[in-house]
mmCIF file of C-alpha atoms in Angstrom:
data_model
loop_
_atom_site.group_PDB
_atom_site.id
_atom_site.type_symbol
_atom_site.label_atom_id
_atom_site.label_comp_id
_atom_site.label_asym_id
_atom_site.label_seq_id
_atom_site.Cartn_x
_atom_site.Cartn_y
_atom_site.Cartn_z
ATOM 1 C CA SER A 1 -119.204 142.555 -74.706
ATOM 2 C CA ALA A 2 -122.674 144.028 -74.246
ATOM 3 C CA ALA A 3 -125.171 142.109 -72.181
ATOM 4 C CA SER A 4 -128.232 140.804 -73.991
ATOM 5 C CA PRO A 5 -131.625 142.102 -72.862
ATOM 6 C CA SER A 6 -132.554 138.719 -71.432
ATOM 7 C CA ALA A 7 -129.322 138.574 -69.443
ATOM 8 C CA THR A 8 -130.062 141.937 -67.816
ATOM 9 C CA GLY A 9 -133.709 141.166 -67.187
ATOM 10 C CA ALA A 10 -134.834 144.047 -69.429
ATOM 11 C CA ALA A 11 -137.452 143.503 -72.076
ATOM 12 C CA PRO A 12 -136.255 143.743 -75.648
ATOM 13 C CA ALA A 13 -136.780 147.175 -77.194
ATOM 14 C CA PRO A 14 -139.835 147.291 -79.433
ATOM 15 C CA GLU A 15 -139.187 147.848 -83.091
ATOM 16 C CA ALA A 16 -139.514 151.457 -84.135
ATOM 17 C CA THR A 17 -142.875 152.208 -85.697
ATOM 18 C CA PRO A 18 -142.832 154.976 -88.282
ATOM 19 C CA VAL A 19 -144.794 158.002 -87.147
ATOM 20 C CA GLY A 20 -146.249 160.245 -89.774
ATOM 21 C CA PRO A 21 -149.575 161.302 -91.284
ATOM 22 C CA GLU A 22 -150.051 157.872 -92.853
ATOM 23 C CA THR A 23 -150.027 156.213 -89.416
ATOM 24 C CA TYR A 24 -152.774 158.413 -87.963
ATOM 25 C CA PRO A 25 -156.262 156.986 -87.832
ATOM 26 C CA GLN A 26 -158.412 158.876 -90.299
ATOM 27 C CA PHE A 27 -161.563 159.535 -88.283
ATOM 28 C CA ALA A 28 -162.122 160.600 -84.705
ATOM 29 C CA PRO A 29 -164.635 158.566 -82.731
ATOM 30 C CA GLU A 30 -167.973 160.368 -82.464
ATOM 31 C CA ARG A 31 -167.763 160.670 -78.668
ATOM 32 C CA GLU A 32 -164.352 162.361 -78.936
ATOM 33 C CA LEU A 33 -165.647 164.803 -81.532
ATOM 34 C CA VAL A 34 -168.681 165.657 -79.410
ATOM 35 C CA ALA A 35 -166.469 166.215 -76.350
ATOM 36 C CA ALA A 36 -164.073 168.405 -78.343
ATOM 37 C CA VAL A 37 -166.912 170.491 -79.783
ATOM 38 C CA ALA A 38 -168.112 171.083 -76.218
ATOM 39 C CA GLU A 39 -164.626 172.352 -75.317
ATOM 40 C CA GLY A 40 -164.604 174.734 -78.259
ATOM 41 C CA ALA A 41 -161.668 175.715 -80.422
ATOM 42 C CA ASP A 42 -159.045 174.569 -77.911
ATOM 43 C CA GLY A 43 -160.483 171.065 -77.664
ATOM 44 C CA LEU A 44 -160.934 170.840 -81.422
ATOM 45 C CA ARG A 45 -157.383 172.015 -82.055
ATOM 46 C CA VAL A 46 -156.042 169.167 -79.912
ATOM 47 C CA LEU A 47 -158.352 166.684 -81.635
ATOM 48 C CA SER A 48 -157.263 167.947 -85.069
ATOM 49 C CA GLU A 49 -153.672 167.185 -84.146
ATOM 50 C CA ARG A 50 -154.664 163.592 -83.358
ATOM 51 C CA TYR A 51 -156.902 163.270 -86.429
ATOM 52 C CA PRO A 52 -155.375 165.700 -88.951
ATOM 53 C CA ARG A 53 -157.203 164.127 -91.903
ATOM 54 C CA ASP A 54 -160.699 163.931 -90.431
ATOM 55 C CA PRO A 55 -162.959 166.332 -92.340
ATOM 56 C CA ALA A 56 -165.561 166.389 -89.556
ATOM 57 C CA VAL A 57 -162.970 167.476 -86.995
ATOM 58 C CA LEU A 58 -161.515 170.102 -89.311
ATOM 59 C CA LYS A 59 -164.943 171.464 -90.279
ATOM 60 C CA ALA A 60 -165.880 171.786 -86.605
ATOM 61 C CA LEU A 61 -162.560 173.568 -85.998
ATOM 62 C CA VAL A 62 -163.237 175.983 -88.869
ATOM 63 C CA LEU A 63 -166.649 176.841 -87.436
ATOM 64 C CA ALA A 64 -165.322 177.187 -83.881
ATOM 65 C CA PHE A 65 -162.635 179.636 -84.983
ATOM 66 C CA ALA A 66 -165.010 181.537 -87.258
ATOM 67 C CA SER A 67 -167.416 182.076 -84.371
ATOM 68 C CA LYS A 68 -164.811 184.270 -82.657
ATOM 69 C CA SER A 69 -164.064 187.652 -84.206
ATOM 70 C CA ASP A 70 -160.384 187.511 -83.265
ATOM 71 C CA LYS A 71 -159.772 184.049 -84.780
ATOM 72 C CA LEU A 72 -160.398 184.729 -88.467
ATOM 73 C CA ILE A 73 -156.823 183.855 -89.480
ATOM 74 C CA GLU A 74 -157.091 180.547 -87.632
ATOM 75 C CA ALA A 75 -160.461 179.891 -89.303
ATOM 76 C CA VAL A 76 -158.982 180.384 -92.768
ATOM 77 C CA GLU A 77 -155.930 178.254 -91.965
ATOM 78 C CA ALA A 78 -158.232 175.488 -90.695
ATOM 79 C CA THR A 79 -160.256 175.908 -93.903
ATOM 80 C CA ARG A 80 -157.092 175.396 -95.951
ATOM 81 C CA ARG A 81 -156.361 172.206 -94.002
ATOM 82 C CA LEU A 82 -159.951 171.042 -94.486
ATOM 83 C CA LEU A 83 -159.804 171.593 -98.237
ATOM 84 C CA LEU A 84 -156.592 169.589 -98.492
ATOM 85 C CA VAL A 85 -158.354 166.491 -97.124
ATOM 86 C CA ALA A 86 -161.887 167.197 -98.364
ATOM 87 C CA PRO A 87 -161.796 169.319 -101.549
ATOM 88 C CA ASP A 88 -165.581 169.077 -101.996
ATOM 89 C CA GLU A 89 -166.024 171.205 -98.869
ATOM 90 C CA CYS A 90 -165.259 174.224 -101.071
ATOM 91 C CA ASP A 91 -168.938 174.122 -102.053
ATOM 92 C CA ASP A 92 -170.100 174.412 -98.451
ATOM 93 C CA ALA A 93 -171.878 177.716 -97.785
ATOM 94 C CA ASP A 94 -170.112 178.240 -94.440
ATOM 95 C CA VAL A 95 -166.683 177.669 -95.979
ATOM 96 C CA ARG A 96 -167.410 180.091 -98.823
ATOM 97 C CA TYR A 97 -168.717 182.708 -96.398
ATOM 98 C CA ILE A 98 -165.715 182.450 -94.070
ATOM 99 C CA VAL A 99 -163.183 182.747 -96.886
ATOM 100 C CA SER A 100 -165.066 185.673 -98.461
ATOM 101 C CA ARG A 101 -165.264 187.418 -95.116
ATOM 102 C CA ALA A 102 -161.547 186.936 -94.536
ATOM 103 C CA ALA A 103 -160.765 188.345 -97.986
ATOM 104 C CA GLY A 104 -162.215 191.649 -96.822
ATOM 105 C CA ALA A 105 -160.149 191.709 -93.662
ATOM 106 C CA ARG A 106 -156.783 193.368 -93.617
ATOM 107 C CA GLY A 107 -153.476 191.664 -93.076
ATOM 108 C CA LYS A 108 -152.761 187.966 -92.817
ATOM 109 C CA ALA A 109 -156.394 186.855 -92.957
ATOM 110 C CA GLU A 110 -156.824 188.607 -96.310
ATOM 111 C CA GLU A 111 -153.560 187.165 -97.651
ATOM 112 C CA LEU A 112 -154.481 183.634 -96.629
ATOM 113 C CA ALA A 113 -158.038 183.962 -97.970
ATOM 114 C CA PHE A 114 -156.724 184.848 -101.428
ATOM 115 C CA VAL A 115 -154.330 181.896 -101.307
ATOM 116 C CA VAL A 116 -157.169 179.563 -100.320
ATOM 117 C CA MET A 117 -159.480 180.857 -103.068
ATOM 118 C CA SER A 118 -156.742 180.744 -105.707
ATOM 119 C CA GLN A 119 -155.062 177.477 -104.799
ATOM 120 C CA HIS A 120 -157.445 175.288 -102.810
ATOM 121 C CA MET A 121 -160.997 175.961 -103.964
ATOM 122 C CA GLY A 122 -160.859 175.199 -107.678
ATOM 123 C CA LYS A 123 -163.720 176.600 -109.747
ATOM 124 C CA THR A 124 -165.591 177.626 -106.612
ATOM 125 C CA GLY A 125 -162.635 179.807 -105.628
ATOM 126 C CA ALA A 126 -162.634 181.460 -109.049
ATOM 127 C CA ASP A 127 -166.364 182.155 -108.699
ATOM 128 C CA LEU A 128 -165.749 183.704 -105.267
ATOM 129 C CA LEU A 129 -162.975 185.881 -106.660
ATOM 130 C CA TYR A 130 -165.286 187.088 -109.423
ATOM 131 C CA ASP A 131 -168.006 187.913 -106.890
ATOM 132 C CA LEU A 132 -165.491 189.825 -104.769
ATOM 133 C CA MET A 133 -164.308 191.732 -107.823
ATOM 134 C CA LEU A 134 -167.870 192.815 -108.602
ATOM 135 C CA GLN A 135 -169.141 193.462 -105.086
ATOM 136 C CA ARG A 136 -166.131 194.820 -103.201
ATOM 137 C CA PRO A 137 -164.516 197.782 -105.002
ATOM 138 C CA GLU A 138 -161.603 197.802 -102.570
ATOM 139 C CA LEU A 139 -160.752 194.215 -103.608
ATOM 140 C CA GLU A 140 -161.383 194.591 -107.338
ATOM 141 C CA THR A 141 -157.755 194.864 -108.472
ATOM 142 C CA ARG A 142 -156.495 192.091 -106.262
ATOM 143 C CA ALA A 143 -159.362 189.776 -107.211
ATOM 144 C CA LYS A 144 -158.833 190.469 -110.925
ATOM 145 C CA ILE A 145 -155.136 189.569 -110.656
ATOM 146 C CA ALA A 146 -156.030 186.337 -108.837
ATOM 147 C CA LEU A 147 -158.672 185.620 -111.485
ATOM 148 C CA GLU A 148 -156.109 185.900 -114.258
ATOM 149 C CA THR A 149 -154.033 183.261 -112.472
ATOM 150 C CA SER A 150 -157.116 181.065 -112.016
ATOM 151 C CA ARG A 151 -157.970 181.426 -115.682
ATOM 152 C CA ARG A 152 -154.494 180.341 -116.781
ATOM 153 C CA ALA A 153 -154.814 177.347 -114.443
ATOM 154 C CA GLY A 154 -158.061 176.330 -116.167
ATOM 155 C CA LEU A 155 -160.238 176.995 -113.142
ATOM 156 C CA PHE A 156 -162.983 178.964 -114.875
ATOM 157 C CA SER A 157 -166.333 177.290 -115.359
ATOM 158 C CA PRO A 158 -167.878 177.953 -118.803
ATOM 159 C CA ALA A 159 -170.308 180.403 -117.180
ATOM 160 C CA LEU A 160 -167.524 182.322 -115.439
ATOM 161 C CA ALA A 161 -165.409 182.366 -118.596
ATOM 162 C CA ILE A 162 -168.103 184.050 -120.669
ATOM 163 C CA ALA A 163 -169.096 186.446 -117.870
ATOM 164 C CA TYR A 164 -165.460 187.469 -117.476
ATOM 165 C CA ASP A 165 -164.953 187.853 -121.227
ATOM 166 C CA LEU A 166 -168.109 189.963 -121.579
ATOM 167 C CA ARG A 167 -167.110 192.174 -118.673
ATOM 168 C CA PHE A 168 -163.616 192.841 -119.996
ATOM 169 C CA ALA A 169 -164.269 192.869 -123.731
ATOM 170 C CA PRO A 170 -162.486 195.896 -125.192
ATOM 171 C CA SER A 171 -165.520 197.167 -127.128
ATOM 172 C CA CYS A 172 -169.233 196.759 -127.715
ATOM 173 C CA ALA A 173 -168.469 195.052 -131.021
ATOM 174 C CA SER A 174 -166.346 192.512 -129.144
ATOM 175 C CA ARG A 175 -169.213 191.892 -126.747
ATOM 176 C CA VAL A 176 -171.633 191.310 -129.621
ATOM 177 C CA GLY A 177 -169.237 188.697 -130.981
ATOM 178 C CA LEU A 178 -169.396 186.902 -127.635
ATOM 179 C CA LEU A 179 -173.203 186.693 -127.520
ATOM 180 C CA PRO A 180 -173.510 183.325 -129.329
ATOM 181 C CA ARG A 181 -171.143 181.793 -126.784
ATOM 182 C CA ALA A 182 -173.087 183.438 -123.956
ATOM 183 C CA GLN A 183 -176.330 181.989 -125.324
ATOM 184 C CA GLU A 184 -174.878 178.465 -125.181
#
C-alpha cells in the first residue's frame, strides 16, 4: 500500500489551481508598467504575457513596437490584442495611424492591418478603409473589397453609407436620388 504524505514526512500536494486567462490579474501595478516601459518592447512583451488583458500594458507595447521601423508587424499584432480587450481604443489616433501605416506596407503587416480594420475596429475600421480607398490608389481595390464585407456586416456609419453610395452610384441620376438622404 502507498504511504500517506504524513507518514513519509512530505507535505500534502496542493490542489491544482486552474491556469488560464481568467486567473490572470487584469491590471499591472503602475511601478511594473513604468519599469517595463523603461526596458522598451522586450520588457513590455514580458509584462503583456503576465497581464494579457491590461489595456495600458498593451497600448504601451503597441507604441513601443511602432517606434521601431522593423517591428510594424508586431505593432499591428499588439494592436489586435489591445482591441480584443479594449475595443474603444480603435478611436485612438495612434492606433488608427499605426494600422493605416501598416496597410500600406507590403507582406504580413499589410495582411494583418486589413484583418484588424475589417474585424476588430468596427465602424472606425470601415472609415479607415474608406480613407485608404480614396487616398492610396495602390490600395483602392483591396480596400473596396474589405468595405463591401464591412457593409454586409453592418459596420458603416450613416455618413459612410451615403458617401459610399454617392461615390459608387451608377449614374448622375442615381446620385441625385441620393441627395435627400445625404442632406439628412
